[in-house]
Every structure is written in structure tokens, then in C-alpha cells.
Coordinates of C-alpha atoms in Angstrom, one line a residue:
X1 CA -18.1 -28.8 -81.7
X2 CA -17.7 -25.2 -82.7
X3 CA -14.6 -25.5 -85.0
X4 CA -16.3 -23.5 -87.7
X5 CA -16.1 -20.3 -85.6
X6 CA -12.8 -21.0 -83.6
X7 CA -9.4 -21.4 -85.3
X8 CA -7.7 -23.0 -82.3
X9 CA -8.5 -25.2 -79.3
X10 CA -8.9 -23.9 -75.8
X11 CA -6.1 -23.4 -73.3
X12 CA -5.7 -26.4 -70.9
X13 CA -6.9 -24.2 -68.0
X14 CA -10.0 -23.2 -70.0
X15 CA -10.6 -26.8 -70.8
X16 CA -10.4 -27.7 -67.1
X17 CA -12.7 -25.0 -65.9
X18 CA -15.2 -25.5 -68.7
X19 CA -15.5 -29.3 -68.5
X20 CA -18.4 -30.7 -66.5
X21 CA -18.1 -34.4 -67.5
X22 CA -16.8 -35.4 -64.0
X23 CA -20.2 -34.4 -62.6
X24 CA -22.8 -34.6 -65.3
X25 CA -21.7 -38.1 -66.3
X26 CA -24.1 -39.1 -63.6
X27 CA -26.9 -38.0 -66.0
X28 CA -26.0 -40.6 -68.6
X29 CA -29.2 -42.6 -68.3
X30 CA -31.4 -39.5 -68.4
X31 CA -29.4 -38.1 -71.3
X32 CA -29.9 -41.2 -73.4
X33 CA -33.6 -41.7 -72.6
X34 CA -34.3 -38.1 -73.5
X35 CA -32.3 -38.4 -76.8
X36 CA -34.2 -41.5 -77.7
X37 CA -37.5 -39.6 -77.1
X38 CA -36.3 -36.7 -79.2
X39 CA -35.2 -38.9 -82.1
X40 CA -38.5 -40.7 -82.1
X41 CA -40.4 -37.4 -82.2
X42 CA -38.2 -36.1 -85.0
X43 CA -39.0 -39.2 -87.1
X44 CA -42.7 -39.0 -86.3
X45 CA -42.7 -35.4 -87.5
X46 CA -40.8 -36.2 -90.7
X47 CA -37.8 -34.1 -89.6
X48 CA -35.5 -37.1 -89.8
X49 CA -36.1 -40.5 -91.5
X50 CA -37.4 -43.5 -89.6
X51 CA -34.2 -45.3 -90.7
X52 CA -32.0 -42.7 -89.1
X53 CA -34.1 -42.7 -85.9
X54 CA -33.8 -46.5 -85.7
X55 CA -30.0 -46.3 -86.0
X56 CA -29.9 -43.5 -83.4
X57 CA -32.0 -45.6 -80.9
X58 CA -29.9 -48.7 -81.5
X59 CA -26.7 -46.7 -81.0
X60 CA -27.9 -45.1 -77.9
X61 CA -28.9 -48.4 -76.4
X62 CA -25.4 -49.7 -77.2
X63 CA -23.9 -46.6 -75.4
X64 CA -26.1 -47.2 -72.4
X65 CA -24.9 -50.8 -72.2
X66 CA -21.3 -49.7 -72.5
X67 CA -21.6 -47.2 -69.7
X68 CA -23.4 -49.6 -67.3
X69 CA -20.7 -52.3 -68.0
X70 CA -17.9 -49.8 -67.4
X71 CA -16.6 -50.0 -71.0
X72 CA -17.3 -46.4 -71.9
X73 CA -14.4 -43.9 -71.9
X74 CA -15.5 -40.4 -70.8
X75 CA -13.3 -37.7 -72.4
X76 CA -12.8 -34.3 -70.7
X77 CA -12.0 -32.7 -74.1
X78 CA -15.6 -33.3 -75.0
X79 CA -16.7 -31.3 -72.0
X80 CA -20.0 -32.9 -71.0
X81 CA -22.2 -35.9 -71.1
X82 CA -24.1 -34.7 -74.1
X83 CA -21.0 -34.4 -76.4
X84 CA -19.5 -37.6 -75.0
X85 CA -22.6 -39.5 -75.9
X86 CA -23.0 -37.8 -79.3
X87 CA -19.3 -38.4 -80.2
X88 CA -19.6 -42.1 -79.4
X89 CA -22.9 -42.3 -81.3
X90 CA -21.1 -40.9 -84.4
X91 CA -18.4 -43.5 -84.1
X92 CA -21.1 -46.3 -83.9
X93 CA -23.6 -45.2 -86.6
X94 CA -21.9 -42.6 -88.7
X95 CA -23.5 -39.5 -90.2
X96 CA -27.0 -40.3 -88.8
X97 CA -25.7 -39.3 -85.4
X98 CA -25.4 -35.7 -86.5
X99 CA -29.1 -35.5 -87.1
X100 CA -30.0 -36.2 -83.5
X101 CA -29.2 -32.6 -82.4
X102 CA -31.7 -31.1 -84.9
X103 CA -34.1 -28.7 -83.1
X104 CA -32.4 -28.9 -79.7
X105 CA -29.6 -27.3 -77.8
X106 CA -27.4 -28.4 -75.0
X107 CA -29.4 -25.8 -73.0
X108 CA -32.7 -27.6 -73.2
X109 CA -30.9 -30.9 -73.1
X110 CA -29.3 -30.4 -69.8
X111 CA -32.4 -28.8 -68.3
X112 CA -34.4 -31.9 -69.4
X113 CA -31.7 -34.3 -68.1
X114 CA -31.4 -32.7 -64.8
X115 CA -35.2 -32.5 -64.2
X116 CA -35.4 -36.2 -65.0
X117 CA -32.5 -36.9 -62.6
X118 CA -34.0 -34.8 -59.8
X119 CA -37.4 -36.5 -60.3
X120 CA -35.8 -39.9 -60.0
X121 CA -33.9 -38.8 -56.9
X122 CA -37.1 -37.5 -55.3
X123 CA -38.8 -40.9 -56.0
X124 CA -35.9 -42.7 -54.4
X125 CA -35.9 -40.4 -51.4
X126 CA -39.6 -40.9 -50.9
X127 CA -39.1 -44.7 -50.6
X128 CA -36.2 -44.1 -48.1
X129 CA -38.3 -41.7 -46.0
X130 CA -41.2 -44.3 -45.9
X131 CA -38.7 -46.9 -44.6
X132 CA -37.6 -44.4 -42.0
X133 CA -41.2 -43.8 -41.0
X134 CA -41.8 -47.6 -40.7
X135 CA -38.8 -47.9 -38.3
X136 CA -40.1 -45.1 -36.2
X137 CA -43.7 -46.4 -36.1
X138 CA -42.6 -50.0 -35.2
X139 CA -40.4 -48.7 -32.3
X140 CA -43.2 -46.4 -31.2
X141 CA -45.7 -49.2 -31.0
X142 CA -43.3 -51.3 -29.1
X143 CA -42.8 -48.5 -26.6
X144 CA -46.2 -47.0 -26.5
X145 CA -46.2 -47.2 -22.7
X146 CA -42.5 -46.6 -22.0
X147 CA -42.3 -43.5 -19.9
X148 CA -39.5 -40.9 -20.5
X149 CA -38.9 -37.3 -19.5
X150 CA -40.4 -34.8 -21.8
X151 CA -38.2 -31.7 -21.9
X152 CA -38.4 -28.0 -22.7
X153 CA -35.3 -25.9 -22.6
X154 CA -33.5 -29.3 -21.9
X155 CA -35.2 -29.1 -18.5
X156 CA -37.6 -31.7 -17.2
X157 CA -41.1 -30.6 -18.2
X158 CA -43.7 -33.4 -18.2
X159 CA -43.6 -37.2 -18.5
X160 CA -44.3 -38.5 -22.0
X161 CA -43.9 -41.9 -23.6
X162 CA -41.0 -42.9 -25.9
X163 CA -43.6 -44.0 -28.5
X164 CA -45.2 -40.5 -28.5
X165 CA -41.7 -38.9 -28.9
X166 CA -40.9 -41.1 -31.9
X167 CA -44.3 -40.4 -33.5
X168 CA -43.4 -36.7 -33.5
X169 CA -40.6 -37.6 -36.0
X170 CA -43.1 -39.7 -38.1
X171 CA -45.2 -36.5 -38.5
X172 CA -42.1 -34.5 -39.5
X173 CA -41.1 -37.1 -42.1
X174 CA -44.7 -37.0 -43.5
X175 CA -44.3 -33.3 -44.1
X176 CA -40.9 -33.9 -45.6
X177 CA -42.4 -36.3 -48.0
X178 CA -45.2 -33.8 -48.8
X179 CA -42.6 -31.1 -49.6
X180 CA -40.7 -33.4 -51.9
X181 CA -44.0 -34.4 -53.6
X182 CA -44.9 -30.8 -54.1
X183 CA -41.5 -30.1 -55.6
X184 CA -41.8 -33.1 -57.9
X185 CA -45.2 -31.9 -59.1
X186 CA -43.9 -28.5 -60.1
X187 CA -40.7 -29.8 -61.7
X188 CA -42.5 -32.3 -63.9
X189 CA -42.6 -30.4 -67.1
X190 CA -40.4 -30.9 -70.2
X191 CA -38.0 -28.2 -71.4
X192 CA -37.1 -30.4 -74.4
X193 CA -37.7 -28.5 -77.7
X194 CA -37.1 -25.1 -76.2
X195 CA -33.7 -25.2 -77.9
X196 CA -31.1 -22.6 -76.9
X197 CA -33.6 -20.0 -75.7
X198 CA -36.1 -19.0 -78.4
X199 CA -37.7 -22.3 -79.4
X200 CA -37.2 -23.6 -83.0
X201 CA -38.7 -23.3 -86.5
X202 CA -39.0 -27.1 -86.9
X203 CA -42.5 -28.5 -86.5
X204 CA -41.9 -30.3 -83.2
X205 CA -44.4 -32.2 -81.2
X206 CA -43.3 -31.3 -77.7
X207 CA -46.3 -33.0 -76.1
X208 CA -45.1 -36.3 -77.6
X209 CA -41.6 -36.0 -76.0
X210 CA -43.1 -34.8 -72.7
X211 CA -45.4 -37.9 -72.6
X212 CA -42.6 -40.2 -73.5
X213 CA -40.5 -38.9 -70.7
X214 CA -43.3 -39.1 -68.1
X215 CA -43.7 -35.3 -67.8
X216 CA -47.1 -33.8 -67.1
X217 CA -46.7 -31.1 -69.7
X218 CA -44.3 -29.3 -72.0
X219 CA -42.9 -26.0 -70.5
X220 CA -44.8 -23.0 -71.8
X221 CA -41.9 -20.5 -72.2
X222 CA -38.6 -21.4 -73.8
X223 CA -36.6 -18.7 -72.0
X224 CA -37.9 -19.9 -68.6
X225 CA -37.4 -23.6 -69.6
X226 CA -33.6 -23.3 -70.3
X227 CA -32.7 -20.8 -67.6
X228 CA -34.8 -22.0 -64.6
X229 CA -33.2 -23.9 -61.8
X230 CA -35.8 -23.2 -59.1
X231 CA -36.8 -26.9 -59.4
X232 CA -33.4 -27.7 -57.9
X233 CA -33.6 -25.0 -55.3
X234 CA -37.1 -26.1 -54.2
X235 CA -36.0 -29.7 -53.9
X236 CA -32.9 -28.7 -52.1
X237 CA -35.0 -26.7 -49.7
X238 CA -37.1 -29.7 -49.0
X239 CA -33.9 -31.7 -48.4
X240 CA -32.6 -29.1 -46.0
X241 CA -35.7 -29.2 -43.9
X242 CA -35.6 -33.0 -43.9
X243 CA -32.0 -33.0 -42.9
X244 CA -32.7 -30.6 -40.0
X245 CA -35.4 -33.0 -38.8
X246 CA -32.9 -35.9 -38.9
X247 CA -30.3 -33.7 -37.2
X248 CA -32.6 -33.0 -34.3
X249 CA -33.2 -36.7 -33.7
X250 CA -29.5 -37.4 -34.1
X251 CA -28.8 -34.8 -31.4
X252 CA -31.3 -36.5 -29.1
X253 CA -29.6 -39.8 -29.7
X254 CA -26.3 -38.3 -28.7
X255 CA -27.8 -37.0 -25.5
X256 CA -29.8 -40.1 -24.7
X257 CA -26.8 -42.5 -25.2
X258 CA -24.4 -40.3 -23.2
X259 CA -23.3 -41.9 -19.8
X260 CA -24.4 -38.7 -18.2
X261 CA -28.0 -39.6 -19.0
X262 CA -27.8 -43.3 -19.9
X263 CA -31.3 -43.4 -21.1
X264 CA -30.6 -45.5 -24.2
X265 CA -28.0 -47.6 -25.8
X266 CA -26.8 -48.2 -29.4
X267 CA -25.1 -51.4 -30.3
X268 CA -21.7 -51.8 -32.0
X269 CA -23.4 -51.5 -35.4
X270 CA -23.8 -47.7 -35.0
X271 CA -21.0 -46.7 -32.6
X272 CA -17.2 -46.5 -32.8
X273 CA -14.4 -46.7 -30.3
X274 CA -11.5 -44.5 -29.5
X275 CA -7.9 -45.0 -30.7
X276 CA -6.6 -44.1 -27.2
X277 CA -9.5 -44.6 -24.7
X278 CA -10.6 -48.3 -24.6
X279 CA -13.8 -47.6 -22.7
X280 CA -15.3 -45.2 -25.3
X281 CA -18.5 -45.9 -27.3
X282 CA -19.0 -42.9 -29.5
X283 CA -22.3 -42.2 -31.3
X284 CA -20.5 -41.3 -34.5
X285 CA -23.3 -42.3 -36.9
X286 CA -25.6 -39.8 -35.1
X287 CA -23.0 -37.1 -35.1
X288 CA -22.3 -37.5 -38.8
X289 CA -26.0 -37.3 -39.6
X290 CA -26.0 -34.1 -37.6
X291 CA -23.0 -32.7 -39.5
X292 CA -24.4 -33.6 -42.9
X293 CA -27.3 -31.3 -42.4
X294 CA -24.9 -28.4 -42.6
X295 CA -23.4 -29.9 -45.8
X296 CA -26.9 -30.1 -47.4
X297 CA -27.8 -26.6 -46.3
X298 CA -24.6 -25.4 -47.8
X299 CA -25.6 -26.8 -51.2
X300 CA -28.8 -24.9 -51.2
X301 CA -27.1 -21.7 -50.1
X302 CA -24.4 -22.1 -52.8
X303 CA -27.0 -22.5 -55.6
X304 CA -29.0 -19.6 -54.4
X305 CA -25.9 -17.4 -54.6
X306 CA -25.1 -18.8 -58.1
X307 CA -28.6 -18.0 -59.4
X308 CA -29.4 -14.7 -57.7
X309 CA -27.9 -12.3 -60.3
X310 CA -28.3 -14.2 -63.6
X311 CA -30.1 -12.5 -66.4
X312 CA -32.1 -14.6 -68.9
X313 CA -31.4 -16.9 -70.5
X314 CA -28.8 -19.6 -70.0
X315 CA -25.5 -18.6 -68.4
X316 CA -22.4 -20.9 -67.9
X317 CA -22.7 -20.2 -64.1
X318 CA -25.5 -22.7 -64.2
X319 CA -23.1 -25.5 -64.8
X320 CA -22.5 -25.2 -61.0
X321 CA -26.1 -26.4 -60.3
X322 CA -25.3 -30.1 -60.2
X323 CA -22.3 -31.0 -58.1
X324 CA -23.6 -29.5 -54.8
X325 CA -27.1 -30.8 -55.4
X326 CA -26.0 -34.3 -56.2
X327 CA -23.7 -34.4 -53.2
X328 CA -26.5 -33.1 -51.0
X329 CA -29.1 -35.6 -52.1
X330 CA -26.6 -38.4 -51.7
X331 CA -25.8 -37.2 -48.2
X332 CA -29.5 -37.0 -47.3
X333 CA -30.1 -40.5 -48.6
X334 CA -27.2 -41.9 -46.5
X335 CA -28.4 -39.9 -43.5
X336 CA -31.8 -41.4 -43.8
X337 CA -30.4 -44.9 -44.1
X338 CA -28.3 -44.3 -41.0
X339 CA -31.1 -42.9 -39.0
X340 CA -33.4 -45.8 -40.0
X341 CA -30.8 -48.2 -38.8
X342 CA -30.2 -46.3 -35.5
X343 CA -34.0 -46.2 -34.7
X344 CA -34.2 -49.9 -35.2
X345 CA -31.1 -50.5 -33.2
X346 CA -31.6 -48.3 -30.2
X347 CA -32.6 -49.9 -26.9
X348 CA -34.1 -47.7 -24.2
X349 CA -33.4 -48.3 -20.5
X350 CA -37.0 -48.2 -19.4
X351 CA -36.3 -48.1 -15.7
X352 CA -33.8 -45.3 -15.9
X353 CA -36.1 -43.3 -18.2
X354 CA -39.0 -43.7 -15.9
X355 CA -36.9 -42.5 -12.9
X356 CA -35.7 -39.5 -14.9
X357 CA -39.3 -38.7 -16.0
X358 CA -40.2 -38.3 -12.3
X359 CA -37.3 -36.1 -11.4
X360 CA -37.6 -32.3 -11.5
X361 CA -41.2 -32.4 -10.2
X362 CA -42.4 -33.3 -13.7
X363 CA -45.9 -34.0 -12.4
X364 CA -46.4 -30.5 -11.1
X365 CA -48.8 -29.6 -14.0
X366 CA -50.9 -32.7 -13.0
X367 CA -51.1 -31.2 -9.5
X368 CA -52.2 -27.8 -10.9
X369 CA -54.8 -29.5 -13.1
X370 CA -56.1 -31.5 -10.2
X371 CA -56.6 -28.3 -8.2
X372 CA -58.5 -26.8 -11.1
X373 CA -60.6 -29.9 -11.8
X374 CA -61.3 -30.9 -8.2
X375 CA -61.2 -27.7 -6.1
X376 CA -62.4 -25.4 -9.0
X377 CA -59.5 -23.1 -8.4
X378 CA -58.7 -20.8 -11.4
X379 CA -55.6 -22.1 -13.2
X380 CA -53.5 -19.1 -12.5
X381 CA -54.2 -19.5 -8.8
X382 CA -53.6 -23.2 -9.1
X383 CA -50.3 -22.5 -10.8
X384 CA -49.2 -20.3 -7.9
X385 CA -50.3 -22.9 -5.2
X386 CA -48.5 -25.6 -7.1
X387 CA -45.3 -23.5 -7.3
X388 CA -45.4 -23.1 -3.5
X389 CA -45.8 -26.8 -3.0
X390 CA -43.0 -27.6 -5.4
X391 CA -40.8 -25.1 -3.5
X392 CA -41.5 -26.9 -0.3
X393 CA -40.8 -30.3 -1.8
X394 CA -37.5 -28.9 -3.2
X395 CA -36.6 -27.4 0.2
X396 CA -37.0 -30.8 1.9
X397 CA -35.5 -32.8 -1.0
X398 CA -38.7 -34.8 -1.3
X399 CA -40.3 -36.1 -4.6
X400 CA -43.7 -34.5 -5.2
X401 CA -45.6 -37.8 -5.0
X402 CA -44.0 -38.5 -1.6
X403 CA -44.5 -35.0 0.0
X404 CA -46.6 -35.4 3.1
X405 CA -50.3 -34.4 2.7
X406 CA -49.9 -32.1 5.7
X407 CA -47.2 -30.1 3.8
X408 CA -49.5 -29.6 0.9
X409 CA -52.4 -28.7 3.1
X410 CA -50.2 -26.0 4.8
X411 CA -50.3 -24.3 1.4
X412 CA -53.9 -25.2 0.4
X413 CA -56.0 -26.7 3.2
X414 CA -58.7 -28.2 0.8
X415 CA -56.2 -30.7 -0.7
X416 CA -57.1 -34.3 0.1
X417 CA -55.2 -37.5 -0.3
X418 CA -57.0 -38.0 -3.6
X419 CA -54.3 -35.8 -5.0
X420 CA -51.7 -38.6 -4.9
X421 CA -53.7 -40.4 -7.6
X422 CA -52.4 -38.0 -10.2
X423 CA -48.8 -37.5 -9.1
X424 CA -47.1 -40.7 -10.5
X425 CA -45.5 -40.5 -13.9
X426 CA -47.6 -43.5 -15.1
X427 CA -50.9 -41.8 -14.1
X428 CA -49.6 -38.6 -15.7
X429 CA -49.1 -40.0 -19.1
X430 CA -52.3 -42.1 -19.0
X431 CA -54.3 -39.0 -18.3
X432 CA -53.0 -37.1 -21.4
X433 CA -55.9 -38.5 -23.6
X434 CA -56.6 -35.4 -25.6
X435 CA -56.2 -35.9 -29.4
X436 CA -52.5 -35.8 -30.1
X437 CA -51.6 -36.4 -26.5
X438 CA -49.0 -38.9 -25.0
X439 CA -51.4 -41.4 -23.4
X440 CA -50.3 -44.9 -24.4
X441 CA -53.7 -45.6 -25.8
X442 CA -53.4 -42.6 -28.1
X443 CA -49.9 -43.7 -29.1
X444 CA -51.1 -47.2 -30.0
X445 CA -54.0 -45.8 -32.1
X446 CA -51.7 -43.4 -34.0
X447 CA -49.0 -46.0 -34.5
X448 CA -51.5 -48.5 -35.9
X449 CA -53.0 -45.8 -38.2
X450 CA -49.5 -45.0 -39.6
X451 CA -48.7 -48.7 -40.1
X452 CA -51.9 -49.1 -42.1
X453 CA -51.1 -46.0 -44.2
X454 CA -47.6 -47.1 -44.9
X455 CA -48.6 -50.7 -45.7
X456 CA -51.2 -49.3 -48.2
X457 CA -48.6 -47.2 -49.8
X458 CA -46.3 -50.2 -50.1
X459 CA -48.9 -52.2 -52.0

């Protein structure tokens, strides 16, 4: 490739550290489609002949077919996907292959290929996230009225419904999809034609190649185009936030399915056993989703560190932009598929969940609200009165809804037996009718709204 300047070949170690074909071979489809667009533009502009362009396009189609059929031999000595393709093209069509690299560099080539790859990955992740949302919404609608304990600090707080809990993750996934869409919108510009760093003297039509590749525009600065990798960083940042959301639900599944809580159960499809303890049912799928969040975050951190001190323009350090990112996006896709499966698979124990929801005096806030609403007591005073009543219930070991009226009246004489109408967990969740609240009616409304939205997207 650069034999005119160098008298001998590289040391074996140099060849090993310099080669990227083991990673960037995954860009083969994007590399070929970008090369076809470049050749067509060169012919349109009269830079190469139409005959050479036709030979190049036919040769590239042949190479694509060879790769997809597993008949292509990738050679490490050729370093990367670009030179592997170009070398094979020369073997297929002869000297015309040498004209393909006119007015471009591997710098703008790889920037174009990787943008195309990341864009394709974002589109695939969006579909996977939509499937995950549908699984959550279906389960939420099924369990719109299934009561469970709502926790803060992992302590019993207030009763909620399982459907409401699941819809929280639907909202998170919606924001994840929005972040990916934002990243896609910014990355969707074409570096092709920026050449090594300074542009080119050939009369290119960069808008033509941008359109052919589905980009919104050509990049406006050649230096930026070849040396920027913030499109990878931004997409990885969206992936990290998404993975954190998945990890939070995975952690909850681990807690819910533990015999210590026994609130839910996963089938054999998403659990494993122990090599020594026959009774074990381990939530390994959830645990691995939880772990992969760290792996994805590590990829973002690694690329940030690679890029943080690089002057313009291209530096070889940037060859390290792909392996971690590709691994991270693959891990996220697998995590999403696993979470979607677990959401569809999980079966709540409604009776146990309802019992747990009533423990820990979870309807104490309902009592305080009743004091405010019925007795017109300021909330801070009602909070204090309720705290004293809860203390009395705890002292006697009595659930709040079974505490004798006389015991409550000893703290606040104006309390009547009407108070018992708000102290059950069912009444508690039904009363939370404010927009965004846990009332089953709200949950059904929101779930149906999401189903309509997701169905519309699918069409």
C-alpha cells in the first residue's frame, strides 16, 4: 500500500498491533455500499469512466456475495476492511480497481463506514426497544389492578400496582429511544470526500454521495469529519443510560424472585440451577443483564479516554473506537432481548404481593390525607398525629386497618369509623387518581395509550 516510501515490510509485532481487520471486518457491508456510491459519483463527475465505474460496482457486488457466503479470505497483512476489499477488487477487475480510491482516504472511508454502521445499529436497537416496551405494556395492562408494595429506601412506602410499576420502565425506554434518535439525527452526515483531512482538488459532488447513502447532508469541515468520534460517544452514552435502566429492573427481578420475598417467579426459560445445590433456581439472566451494564459503561469510558487528548486530525489511536463500541451495542441488544423475555415470562404472586403491600403501615399516608381532607387538619399536624397512631399500632403489633377506633381516638378524638374506608391497600391504590398516579383506572388508560402508540409505529 505504501511500498513507494518504505523499503521493507513491517515487523510481525508491528503488523499485529497495526491490523484492525479482526474488528472492522464487521463493516464490510457499509464499506462496499460507500465505495459503490463513491464510484458512481466519480463517474458522474467525469473523474473516472462509466465503464470503470460499472466494473467497480460489479466487482464490489461479487465481493459482498463472497463475504456473505463465507467464501472471502480476510488477510491480516492487508490491515483493514478497506484494503482487503480493494485487494480482492483488483484481483477481480484489474487496473480499474485502482481508480476507486481517487479523491478519498482511508480516513474519510472509515469515518463514513462507521457512521453507517452506528446508524444501522441505532435503527435495530430502536426496534428492540419497541418490543421491550410492548412486553412491559402488555404485562402492565394484565396487572393494572394487581397490588404490590411500593418502596423507597427498600422500605415499605405506599401500595402501588404492578402495572403502574412496569409503566415506569416504559417511560424510561421511551426516553432511551429519544436519546438514540437524537444521536442518530446528529450523526447522519457524510464524511465521504473529506479525504485525509484537507478535502480534495477533484470536483466531487459530495451531496450526491450523501444522498445515495441516506445521509441528511455532507459534513461541512473536512478536519472535523475525519477526526470526530463524538457520534460514537453520544450513541454509547445513550446505550449506557439504557443499560442502567435495564439493570435497575434486573435488580428488582432478582429481589422479587428471591425466596426471601417470593413476590414473583421466573420459569425455567430464564433461570439456571446449581451444580451442587439441587433446590436452587438462580435468576442468572437478570444478573447478567445487570452485569452487562458495567461492560457497556466501560466501553464509553474507554473511548472517552482514547479521544480526550487527540489533536486534529486523524490519529491511529482512533482505531480503538470500534471494538468496545461494537461489543457494547451487542451486549445491549442481548440485554434487551433477555429483559423482554423475562418481562413476558414473569408471574407475580398476587396474594403475597398484596399482603406485602399492607405490611409496614403502608397506608399511613392515606390516614394523614384523610385527617387533612375530613378534619381539615394541616398536613404537618396530620403527619404527626398519624405517626403517633402508627407507633401505637406497632407497639401492639396490630395492622393499621385493624387498630381499634378507640386507640386512634386516644390520639385524635375527632376520628370516626369512616377512617377505615381509606386504610385498605385496595382503597389506597384506587384513590391515587391524580395524573400519573397508580390507580388501576389510570394504569389501564396509560397502557392502552402506549399500545396504540406502539401499534401506530409498527404500521
